[in-house]
Amino acid sequence: MKKVLSIFLLLIFASLPISAATIQGGVAEQGSGNSSRIIDKKTGQGVGGAQVSLPKQHYSTQTDSSGYFELDTQITGPSIMSVKKENYKPFTMTINDKTLEAPIVVGIEKSNATDLALDANMYHLGDDSYSDLSANAGEFRMQAIGPFYTKRFTLKNLNLAKPVYLVIGSIIGIDTAMARSMGQNKIPNAFASPPEVYFNGNKISEIQVNGDGQKIKLPPSLIKKNQVNEITIKTGRNLMQTAYVDFDDIEFMNLIIEND
């Protein structure tokens, strides 16, 4: 019961809106000047040459030598922003037009030897059939690859004395009853089952709400060190539709294995 409660609280906090701020694991700090900035989370120094992109808008820019950047594009609803820089962990966050009313300062972390960036691409799961009232539906730009995503990888340099996590950088479009109760979608009479996460064929988590930086602990007994492991993410189904299978359309980006 404690484990279920911990996962529930983690997902609630991960889904809370992020205001204009220094964003590093949910910690916020007001920016200054007219431009947003990418900084090193540990040193506070600007990170030059970082790629900042909005994949669905096909927009990308780079920070200057002091880490400053501007998003010269229109954002009308929740969108995933990606930050990439060599020797740093890939970072994503969900932003909207309100986020950029003031400069934001994003703190990114250096990669550790035990971290593994699984996939920095964006994926759309589902069947391309969804309501305009669905969470983030107005921001969907990609075609669905189907109801599930699978990634195989080898885990090396692990310290199994420390926890191993799958981190989902950002996920949007989830239409569960919990997401609806939190105002993340506006569908009045329907809701979906939650996306499910499997590790080496075993279900290890459900994702109830949309949000950034959601961490899922990998059970040590299931980890195959120096062997091929497998992560699968399955989208949910519309629980009010019984005539046929109606998959919930979701999008996610940036999968990382962290060994803290």
PDB file of N, CA and C in Angstrom, residues 37-129:
ATOM      1  N   ARG A  37      17.219  31.278 -20.414  1.00  0.00           N
ATOM      2  CA  ARG A  37      18.607  30.833 -20.298  1.00  0.00           C
ATOM      3  C   ARG A  37      18.694  29.374 -19.888  1.00  0.00           C
ATOM      4  N   ILE A  38      19.690  28.681 -20.403  1.00  0.00           N
ATOM      5  CA  ILE A  38      20.032  27.335 -19.974  1.00  0.00           C
ATOM      6  C   ILE A  38      21.295  27.434 -19.127  1.00  0.00           C
ATOM      7  N   ILE A  39      21.261  26.872 -17.905  1.00  0.00           N
ATOM      8  CA  ILE A  39      22.421  26.922 -17.028  1.00  0.00           C
ATOM      9  C   ILE A  39      22.803  25.512 -16.574  1.00  0.00           C
ATOM     10  N   ASP A  40      24.022  25.370 -16.102  1.00  0.00           N
ATOM     11  CA  ASP A  40      24.477  24.144 -15.465  1.00  0.00           C
ATOM     12  C   ASP A  40      23.853  24.104 -14.069  1.00  0.00           C
ATOM     13  N   LYS A  41      23.128  23.039 -13.785  1.00  0.00           N
ATOM     14  CA  LYS A  41      22.397  22.959 -12.515  1.00  0.00           C
ATOM     15  C   LYS A  41      23.324  23.059 -11.313  1.00  0.00           C
ATOM     16  N   LYS A  42      24.521  22.504 -11.421  1.00  0.00           N
ATOM     17  CA  LYS A  42      25.447  22.480 -10.288  1.00  0.00           C
ATOM     18  C   LYS A  42      26.190  23.793 -10.112  1.00  0.00           C
ATOM     19  N   THR A  43      26.698  24.356 -11.225  1.00  0.00           N
ATOM     20  CA  THR A  43      27.549  25.541 -11.126  1.00  0.00           C
ATOM     21  C   THR A  43      26.792  26.851 -11.287  1.00  0.00           C
ATOM     22  N   GLY A  44      25.615  26.800 -11.932  1.00  0.00           N
ATOM     23  CA  GLY A  44      24.865  28.015 -12.192  1.00  0.00           C
ATOM     24  C   GLY A  44      25.373  28.806 -13.386  1.00  0.00           C
ATOM     25  N   GLN A  45      26.397  28.278 -14.073  1.00  0.00           N
ATOM     26  CA  GLN A  45      26.958  28.963 -15.231  1.00  0.00           C
ATOM     27  C   GLN A  45      26.128  28.679 -16.483  1.00  0.00           C
ATOM     28  N   GLY A  46      26.069  29.658 -17.400  1.00  0.00           N
ATOM     29  CA  GLY A  46      25.340  29.467 -18.645  1.00  0.00           C
ATOM     30  C   GLY A  46      25.958  28.381 -19.500  1.00  0.00           C
ATOM     31  N   VAL A  47      25.115  27.620 -20.198  1.00  0.00           N
ATOM     32  CA  VAL A  47      25.574  26.533 -21.076  1.00  0.00           C
ATOM     33  C   VAL A  47      25.399  26.978 -22.523  1.00  0.00           C
ATOM     34  N   GLY A  48      26.500  27.275 -23.186  1.00  0.00           N
ATOM     35  CA  GLY A  48      26.452  27.697 -24.578  1.00  0.00           C
ATOM     36  C   GLY A  48      26.335  26.527 -25.533  1.00  0.00           C
ATOM     37  N   GLY A  49      25.728  26.763 -26.680  1.00  0.00           N
ATOM     38  CA  GLY A  49      25.628  25.738 -27.713  1.00  0.00           C
ATOM     39  C   GLY A  49      24.646  24.632 -27.420  1.00  0.00           C
ATOM     40  N   ALA A  50      23.727  24.841 -26.469  1.00  0.00           N
ATOM     41  CA  ALA A  50      22.697  23.841 -26.192  1.00  0.00           C
ATOM     42  C   ALA A  50      21.571  23.980 -27.216  1.00  0.00           C
ATOM     43  N   GLN A  51      21.068  22.856 -27.697  1.00  0.00           N
ATOM     44  CA  GLN A  51      19.978  22.876 -28.669  1.00  0.00           C
ATOM     45  C   GLN A  51      18.646  22.892 -27.934  1.00  0.00           C
ATOM     46  N   VAL A  52      17.842  23.905 -28.192  1.00  0.00           N
ATOM     47  CA  VAL A  52      16.513  24.039 -27.592  1.00  0.00           C
ATOM     48  C   VAL A  52      15.497  23.886 -28.718  1.00  0.00           C
ATOM     49  N   SER A  53      14.591  22.934 -28.582  1.00  0.00           N
ATOM     50  CA  SER A  53      13.666  22.675 -29.689  1.00  0.00           C
ATOM     51  C   SER A  53      12.250  22.406 -29.199  1.00  0.00           C
ATOM     52  N   LEU A  54      11.304  22.685 -30.091  1.00  0.00           N
ATOM     53  CA  LEU A  54       9.895  22.332 -29.923  1.00  0.00           C
ATOM     54  C   LEU A  54       9.572  21.374 -31.063  1.00  0.00           C
ATOM     55  N   PRO A  55       9.703  20.073 -30.842  1.00  0.00           N
ATOM     56  CA  PRO A  55       9.595  19.096 -31.942  1.00  0.00           C
ATOM     57  C   PRO A  55       8.320  19.196 -32.750  1.00  0.00           C
ATOM     58  N   LYS A  56       7.182  19.398 -32.092  1.00  0.00           N
ATOM     59  CA  LYS A  56       5.914  19.404 -32.816  1.00  0.00           C
ATOM     60  C   LYS A  56       5.753  20.635 -33.690  1.00  0.00           C
ATOM     61  N   GLN A  57       6.429  21.730 -33.318  1.00  0.00           N
ATOM     62  CA  GLN A  57       6.405  22.931 -34.146  1.00  0.00           C
ATOM     63  C   GLN A  57       7.535  22.945 -35.173  1.00  0.00           C
ATOM     64  N   HIS A  58       8.356  21.892 -35.150  1.00  0.00           N
ATOM     65  CA  HIS A  58       9.522  21.811 -36.045  1.00  0.00           C
ATOM     66  C   HIS A  58      10.401  23.053 -35.891  1.00  0.00           C
ATOM     67  N   TYR A  59      10.545  23.475 -34.637  1.00  0.00           N
ATOM     68  CA  TYR A  59      11.322  24.686 -34.341  1.00  0.00           C
ATOM     69  C   TYR A  59      12.528  24.329 -33.489  1.00  0.00           C
ATOM     70  N   SER A  60      13.682  24.913 -33.805  1.00  0.00           N
ATOM     71  CA  SER A  60      14.889  24.654 -33.037  1.00  0.00           C
ATOM     72  C   SER A  60      15.769  25.893 -33.024  1.00  0.00           C
ATOM     73  N   THR A  61      16.458  26.105 -31.926  1.00  0.00           N
ATOM     74  CA  THR A  61      17.409  27.208 -31.809  1.00  0.00           C
ATOM     75  C   THR A  61      18.544  26.759 -30.900  1.00  0.00           C
ATOM     76  N   GLN A  62      19.594  27.576 -30.797  1.00  0.00           N
ATOM     77  CA  GLN A  62      20.722  27.255 -29.926  1.00  0.00           C
ATOM     78  C   GLN A  62      20.975  28.396 -28.957  1.00  0.00           C
ATOM     79  N   THR A  63      21.488  28.051 -27.774  1.00  0.00           N
ATOM     80  CA  THR A  63      21.860  29.080 -26.816  1.00  0.00           C
ATOM     81  C   THR A  63      23.151  29.761 -27.271  1.00  0.00           C
ATOM     82  N   ASP A  64      23.299  31.027 -26.881  1.00  0.00           N
ATOM     83  CA  ASP A  64      24.547  31.727 -27.200  1.00  0.00           C
ATOM     84  C   ASP A  64      25.633  31.299 -26.207  1.00  0.00           C
ATOM     85  N   SER A  65      26.773  31.935 -26.262  1.00  0.00           N
ATOM     86  CA  SER A  65      27.908  31.512 -25.447  1.00  0.00           C
ATOM     87  C   SER A  65      27.639  31.633 -23.951  1.00  0.00           C
ATOM     88  N   SER A  66      26.648  32.446 -23.571  1.00  0.00           N
ATOM     89  CA  SER A  66      26.306  32.616 -22.156  1.00  0.00           C
ATOM     90  C   SER A  66      25.065  31.823 -21.755  1.00  0.00           C
ATOM     91  N   GLY A  67      24.528  31.022 -22.697  1.00  0.00           N
ATOM     92  CA  GLY A  67      23.381  30.174 -22.390  1.00  0.00           C
ATOM     93  C   GLY A  67      22.025  30.786 -22.654  1.00  0.00           C
ATOM     94  N   TYR A  68      21.976  32.007 -23.226  1.00  0.00           N
ATOM     95  CA  TYR A  68      20.694  32.673 -23.461  1.00  0.00           C
ATOM     96  C   TYR A  68      20.064  32.210 -24.779  1.00  0.00           C
ATOM     97  N   PHE A  69      18.734  32.219 -24.805  1.00  0.00           N
ATOM     98  CA  PHE A  69      18.008  31.848 -26.025  1.00  0.00           C
ATOM     99  C   PHE A  69      16.642  32.512 -26.029  1.00  0.00           C
ATOM    100  N   GLU A  70      16.043  32.574 -27.223  1.00  0.00           N
ATOM    101  CA  GLU A  70      14.676  33.056 -27.376  1.00  0.00           C
ATOM    102  C   GLU A  70      13.901  32.076 -28.237  1.00  0.00           C
ATOM    103  N   LEU A  71      12.637  31.853 -27.899  1.00  0.00           N
ATOM    104  CA  LEU A  71      11.759  31.003 -28.698  1.00  0.00           C
ATOM    105  C   LEU A  71      10.935  31.906 -29.605  1.00  0.00           C
ATOM    106  N   ASP A  72      11.386  32.039 -30.827  1.00  0.00           N
ATOM    107  CA  ASP A  72      10.738  32.932 -31.787  1.00  0.00           C
ATOM    108  C   ASP A  72       9.691  32.168 -32.579  1.00  0.00           C
ATOM    109  N   THR A  73       8.683  31.661 -31.854  1.00  0.00           N
ATOM    110  CA  THR A  73       7.596  30.918 -32.492  1.00  0.00           C
ATOM    111  C   THR A  73       6.371  31.008 -31.599  1.00  0.00           C
ATOM    112  N   GLN A  74       5.195  30.788 -32.172  1.00  0.00           N
ATOM    113  CA  GLN A  74       3.951  30.903 -31.420  1.00  0.00           C
ATOM    114  C   GLN A  74       3.621  29.594 -30.731  1.00  0.00           C
ATOM    115  N   ILE A  75       3.249  29.681 -29.459  1.00  0.00           N
ATOM    116  CA  ILE A  75       2.834  28.521 -28.684  1.00  0.00           C
ATOM    117  C   ILE A  75       1.431  28.788 -28.173  1.00  0.00           C
ATOM    118  N   THR A  76       0.482  27.947 -28.574  1.00  0.00           N
ATOM    119  CA  THR A  76      -0.920  28.194 -28.228  1.00  0.00           C
ATOM    120  C   THR A  76      -1.438  27.261 -27.143  1.00  0.00           C
ATOM    121  N   GLY A  77      -0.713  26.214 -26.833  1.00  0.00           N
ATOM    122  CA  GLY A  77      -1.151  25.260 -25.817  1.00  0.00           C
ATOM    123  C   GLY A  77       0.042  24.495 -25.304  1.00  0.00           C
ATOM    124  N   PRO A  78      -0.177  23.521 -24.428  1.00  0.00           N
ATOM    125  CA  PRO A  78       0.927  22.755 -23.880  1.00  0.00           C
ATOM    126  C   PRO A  78       1.785  22.107 -24.975  1.00  0.00           C
ATOM    127  N   SER A  79       3.081  22.336 -24.909  1.00  0.00           N
ATOM    128  CA  SER A  79       4.033  21.793 -25.874  1.00  0.00           C
ATOM    129  C   SER A  79       5.255  21.282 -25.130  1.00  0.00           C
ATOM    130  N   ILE A  80       5.892  20.266 -25.670  1.00  0.00           N
ATOM    131  CA  ILE A  80       7.101  19.733 -25.052  1.00  0.00           C
ATOM    132  C   ILE A  80       8.314  20.468 -25.612  1.00  0.00           C
ATOM    133  N   MET A  81       9.115  21.036 -24.717  1.00  0.00           N
ATOM    134  CA  MET A  81      10.368  21.686 -25.091  1.00  0.00           C
ATOM    135  C   MET A  81      11.525  20.779 -24.718  1.00  0.00           C
ATOM    136  N   SER A  82      12.453  20.603 -25.649  1.00  0.00           N
ATOM    137  CA  SER A  82      13.590  19.711 -25.454  1.00  0.00           C
ATOM    138  C   SER A  82      14.886  20.515 -25.383  1.00  0.00           C
ATOM    139  N   VAL A  83      15.789  20.107 -24.495  1.00  0.00           N
ATOM    140  CA  VAL A  83      17.111  20.719 -24.387  1.00  0.00           C
ATOM    141  C   VAL A  83      18.156  19.608 -24.484  1.00  0.00           C
ATOM    142  N   LYS A  84      19.098  19.757 -25.427  1.00  0.00           N
ATOM    143  CA  LYS A  84      20.149  18.759 -25.613  1.00  0.00           C
ATOM    144  C   LYS A  84      21.504  19.446 -25.667  1.00  0.00           C
ATOM    145  N   LYS A  85      22.467  18.850 -24.996  1.00  0.00           N
ATOM    146  CA  LYS A  85      23.839  19.346 -25.013  1.00  0.00           C
ATOM    147  C   LYS A  85      24.767  18.179 -24.697  1.00  0.00           C
ATOM    148  N   GLU A  86      25.845  18.040 -25.458  1.00  0.00           N
ATOM    149  CA  GLU A  86      26.796  16.958 -25.244  1.00  0.00           C
ATOM    150  C   GLU A  86      27.295  16.952 -23.805  1.00  0.00           C
ATOM    151  N   ASN A  87      27.369  15.768 -23.241  1.00  0.00           N
ATOM    152  CA  ASN A  87      27.829  15.525 -21.862  1.00  0.00           C
ATOM    153  C   ASN A  87      26.806  15.924 -20.804  1.00  0.00           C
ATOM    154  N   TYR A  88      25.589  16.292 -21.229  1.00  0.00           N
ATOM    155  CA  TYR A  88      24.508  16.587 -20.302  1.00  0.00           C
ATOM    156  C   TYR A  88      23.355  15.619 -20.529  1.00  0.00           C
ATOM    157  N   LYS A  89      22.567  15.390 -19.482  1.00  0.00           N
ATOM    158  CA  LYS A  89      21.369  14.579 -19.619  1.00  0.00           C
ATOM    159  C   LYS A  89      20.364  15.305 -20.509  1.00  0.00           C
ATOM    160  N   PRO A  90      19.753  14.618 -21.477  1.00  0.00           N
ATOM    161  CA  PRO A  90      18.681  15.252 -22.253  1.00  0.00           C
ATOM    162  C   PRO A  90      17.570  15.697 -21.300  1.00  0.00           C
ATOM    163  N   PHE A  91      16.976  16.853 -21.578  1.00  0.00           N
ATOM    164  CA  PHE A  91      15.971  17.427 -20.682  1.00  0.00           C
ATOM    165  C   PHE A  91      14.745  17.813 -21.486  1.00  0.00           C
ATOM    166  N   THR A  92      13.570  17.536 -20.947  1.00  0.00           N
ATOM    167  CA  THR A  92      12.329  18.005 -21.566  1.00  0.00           C
ATOM    168  C   THR A  92      11.420  18.573 -20.492  1.00  0.00           C
ATOM    169  N   MET A  93      10.567  19.495 -20.896  1.00  0.00           N
ATOM    170  CA  MET A  93       9.548  20.037 -20.007  1.00  0.00           C
ATOM    171  C   MET A  93       8.355  20.479 -20.840  1.00  0.00           C
ATOM    172  N   THR A  94       7.184  20.493 -20.231  1.00  0.00           N
ATOM    173  CA  THR A  94       5.975  20.933 -20.904  1.00  0.00           C
ATOM    174  C   THR A  94       5.788  22.424 -20.638  1.00  0.00           C
ATOM    175  N   ILE A  95       5.683  23.206 -21.715  1.00  0.00           N
ATOM    176  CA  ILE A  95       5.503  24.647 -21.586  1.00  0.00           C
ATOM    177  C   ILE A  95       4.215  25.067 -22.289  1.00  0.00           C
ATOM    178  N   ASN A  96       3.779  26.290 -22.032  1.00  0.00           N
ATOM    179  CA  ASN A  96       2.641  26.858 -22.743  1.00  0.00           C
ATOM    180  C   ASN A  96       2.851  28.357 -22.893  1.00  0.00           C
ATOM    181  N   ASP A  97       1.861  29.045 -23.434  1.00  0.00           N
ATOM    182  CA  ASP A  97       2.029  30.483 -23.660  1.00  0.00           C
ATOM    183  C   ASP A  97       2.219  31.245 -22.354  1.00  0.00           C
ATOM    184  N   LYS A  98       1.693  30.743 -21.254  1.00  0.00           N
ATOM    185  CA  LYS A  98       1.848  31.407 -19.958  1.00  0.00           C
ATOM    186  C   LYS A  98       3.275  31.254 -19.443  1.00  0.00           C
ATOM    187  N   THR A  99       3.887  30.103 -19.720  1.00  0.00           N
ATOM    188  CA  THR A  99       5.247  29.850 -19.242  1.00  0.00           C
ATOM    189  C   THR A  99       6.196  30.927 -19.708  1.00  0.00           C
ATOM    190  N   LEU A 100       6.004  31.389 -20.939  1.00  0.00           N
ATOM    191  CA  LEU A 100       6.954  32.302 -21.554  1.00  0.00           C
ATOM    192  C   LEU A 100       6.577  33.764 -21.395  1.00  0.00           C
ATOM    193  N   GLU A 101       5.642  34.063 -20.487  1.00  0.00           N
ATOM    194  CA  GLU A 101       5.320  35.464 -20.222  1.00  0.00           C
ATOM    195  C   GLU A 101       6.483  36.176 -19.552  1.00  0.00           C
ATOM    196  N   ALA A 102       7.346  35.413 -18.891  1.00  0.00           N
ATOM    197  CA  ALA A 102       8.581  35.941 -18.307  1.00  0.00           C
ATOM    198  C   ALA A 102       9.703  34.979 -18.677  1.00  0.00           C
ATOM    199  N   PRO A 103      10.962  35.438 -18.665  1.00  0.00           N
ATOM    200  CA  PRO A 103      12.069  34.542 -19.015  1.00  0.00           C
ATOM    201  C   PRO A 103      12.115  33.332 -18.090  1.00  0.00           C
ATOM    202  N   ILE A 104      12.487  32.195 -18.633  1.00  0.00           N
ATOM    203  CA  ILE A 104      12.672  30.992 -17.829  1.00  0.00           C
ATOM    204  C   ILE A 104      14.152  30.643 -17.813  1.00  0.00           C
ATOM    205  N   VAL A 105      14.601  30.053 -16.720  1.00  0.00           N
ATOM    206  CA  VAL A 105      15.977  29.604 -16.590  1.00  0.00           C
ATOM    207  C   VAL A 105      15.932  28.115 -16.294  1.00  0.00           C
ATOM    208  N   VAL A 106      16.507  27.313 -17.176  1.00  0.00           N
ATOM    209  CA  VAL A 106      16.432  25.865 -17.060  1.00  0.00           C
ATOM    210  C   VAL A 106      17.787  25.322 -16.634  1.00  0.00           C
ATOM    211  N   GLY A 107      17.820  24.611 -15.518  1.00  0.00           N
ATOM    212  CA  GLY A 107      19.051  23.995 -15.055  1.00  0.00           C
ATOM    213  C   GLY A 107      19.164  22.570 -15.548  1.00  0.00           C
ATOM    214  N   ILE A 108      20.219  22.253 -16.298  1.00  0.00           N
ATOM    215  CA  ILE A 108      20.425  20.890 -16.796  1.00  0.00           C
ATOM    216  C   ILE A 108      21.614  20.258 -16.077  1.00  0.00           C
ATOM    217  N   GLU A 109      21.602  18.931 -16.015  1.00  0.00           N
ATOM    218  CA  GLU A 109      22.597  18.194 -15.241  1.00  0.00           C
ATOM    219  C   GLU A 109      23.604  17.479 -16.135  1.00  0.00           C
ATOM    220  N   LYS A 110      24.842  17.404 -15.662  1.00  0.00           N
ATOM    221  CA  LYS A 110      25.862  16.627 -16.348  1.00  0.00           C
ATOM    222  C   LYS A 110      25.486  15.140 -16.296  1.00  0.00           C
ATOM    223  N   SER A 111      25.837  14.414 -17.340  1.00  0.00           N
ATOM    224  CA  SER A 111      25.570  12.975 -17.371  1.00  0.00           C
ATOM    225  C   SER A 111      26.512  12.247 -16.417  1.00  0.00           C
ATOM    226  N   ASN A 112      26.012  11.179 -15.822  1.00  0.00           N
ATOM    227  CA  ASN A 112      26.841  10.291 -15.013  1.00  0.00           C
ATOM    228  C   ASN A 112      27.222   9.072 -15.821  1.00  0.00           C
ATOM    229  N   ALA A 113      28.278   8.401 -15.407  1.00  0.00           N
ATOM    230  CA  ALA A 113      28.743   7.209 -16.135  1.00  0.00           C
ATOM    231  C   ALA A 113      27.690   6.115 -16.149  1.00  0.00           C
ATOM    232  N   THR A 114      26.829   6.099 -15.121  1.00  0.00           N
ATOM    233  CA  THR A 114      25.818   5.044 -15.027  1.00  0.00           C
ATOM    234  C   THR A 114      24.494   5.423 -15.679  1.00  0.00           C
ATOM    235  N   ASP A 115      24.354   6.677 -16.129  1.00  0.00           N
ATOM    236  CA  ASP A 115      23.133   7.091 -16.825  1.00  0.00           C
ATOM    237  C   ASP A 115      23.122   6.561 -18.250  1.00  0.00           C
ATOM    238  N   LEU A 116      21.945   6.264 -18.748  1.00  0.00           N
ATOM    239  CA  LEU A 116      21.803   5.790 -20.119  1.00  0.00           C
ATOM    240  C   LEU A 116      20.637   6.502 -20.779  1.00  0.00           C
ATOM    241  N   ALA A 117      20.929   7.312 -21.805  1.00  0.00           N
ATOM    242  CA  ALA A 117      19.870   7.976 -22.569  1.00  0.00           C
ATOM    243  C   ALA A 117      19.296   6.953 -23.549  1.00  0.00           C
ATOM    244  N   LEU A 118      18.113   6.458 -23.260  1.00  0.00           N
ATOM    245  CA  LEU A 118      17.505   5.409 -24.083  1.00  0.00           C
ATOM    246  C   LEU A 118      17.009   5.946 -25.417  1.00  0.00           C
ATOM    247  N   ASP A 119      16.296   7.069 -25.368  1.00  0.00           N
ATOM    248  CA  ASP A 119      15.649   7.574 -26.571  1.00  0.00           C
ATOM    249  C   ASP A 119      15.260   9.025 -26.350  1.00  0.00           C
ATOM    250  N   ALA A 120      15.770   9.924 -27.185  1.00  0.00           N
ATOM    251  CA  ALA A 120      15.459  11.352 -27.049  1.00  0.00           C
ATOM    252  C   ALA A 120      14.385  11.809 -28.032  1.00  0.00           C
ATOM    253  N   ASN A 121      13.808  10.880 -28.797  1.00  0.00           N
ATOM    254  CA  ASN A 121      12.797  11.228 -29.793  1.00  0.00           C
ATOM    255  C   ASN A 121      11.409  11.339 -29.162  1.00  0.00           C
ATOM    256  N   MET A 122      10.502  11.951 -29.917  1.00  0.00           N
ATOM    257  CA  MET A 122       9.102  12.051 -29.499  1.00  0.00           C
ATOM    258  C   MET A 122       8.289  10.965 -30.194  1.00  0.00           C
ATOM    259  N   TYR A 123       7.348  10.377 -29.449  1.00  0.00           N
ATOM    260  CA  TYR A 123       6.502   9.316 -30.006  1.00  0.00           C
ATOM    261  C   TYR A 123       5.038   9.582 -29.669  1.00  0.00           C
ATOM    262  N   HIS A 124       4.180   9.185 -30.612  1.00  0.00           N
ATOM    263  CA  HIS A 124       2.726   9.290 -30.452  1.00  0.00           C
ATOM    264  C   HIS A 124       2.169   7.868 -30.448  1.00  0.00           C
ATOM    265  N   LEU A 125       1.564   7.478 -29.334  1.00  0.00           N
ATOM    266  CA  LEU A 125       0.913   6.170 -29.238  1.00  0.00           C
ATOM    267  C   LEU A 125      -0.591   6.346 -29.344  1.00  0.00           C
ATOM    268  N   GLY A 126      -1.263   5.352 -29.895  1.00  0.00           N
ATOM    269  CA  GLY A 126      -2.715   5.401 -30.023  1.00  0.00           C
ATOM    270  C   GLY A 126      -3.161   5.000 -31.402  1.00  0.00           C
ATOM    271  N   ASP A 127      -4.307   5.546 -31.841  1.00  0.00           N
ATOM    272  CA  ASP A 127      -4.880   5.171 -33.128  1.00  0.00           C
ATOM    273  C   ASP A 127      -5.276   6.387 -33.969  1.00  0.00           C
ATOM    274  N   ASP A 128      -4.789   7.576 -33.576  1.00  0.00           N
ATOM    275  CA  ASP A 128      -5.112   8.821 -34.293  1.00  0.00           C
ATOM    276  C   ASP A 128      -6.600   9.136 -34.284  1.00  0.00           C
ATOM    277  N   SER A 129      -7.314   8.608 -33.311  1.00  0.00           N
ATOM    278  CA  SER A 129      -8.741   8.912 -33.163  1.00  0.00           C
ATOM    279  C   SER A 129      -8.954   9.450 -31.751  1.00  0.00           C
TER     280      SER A 129
END
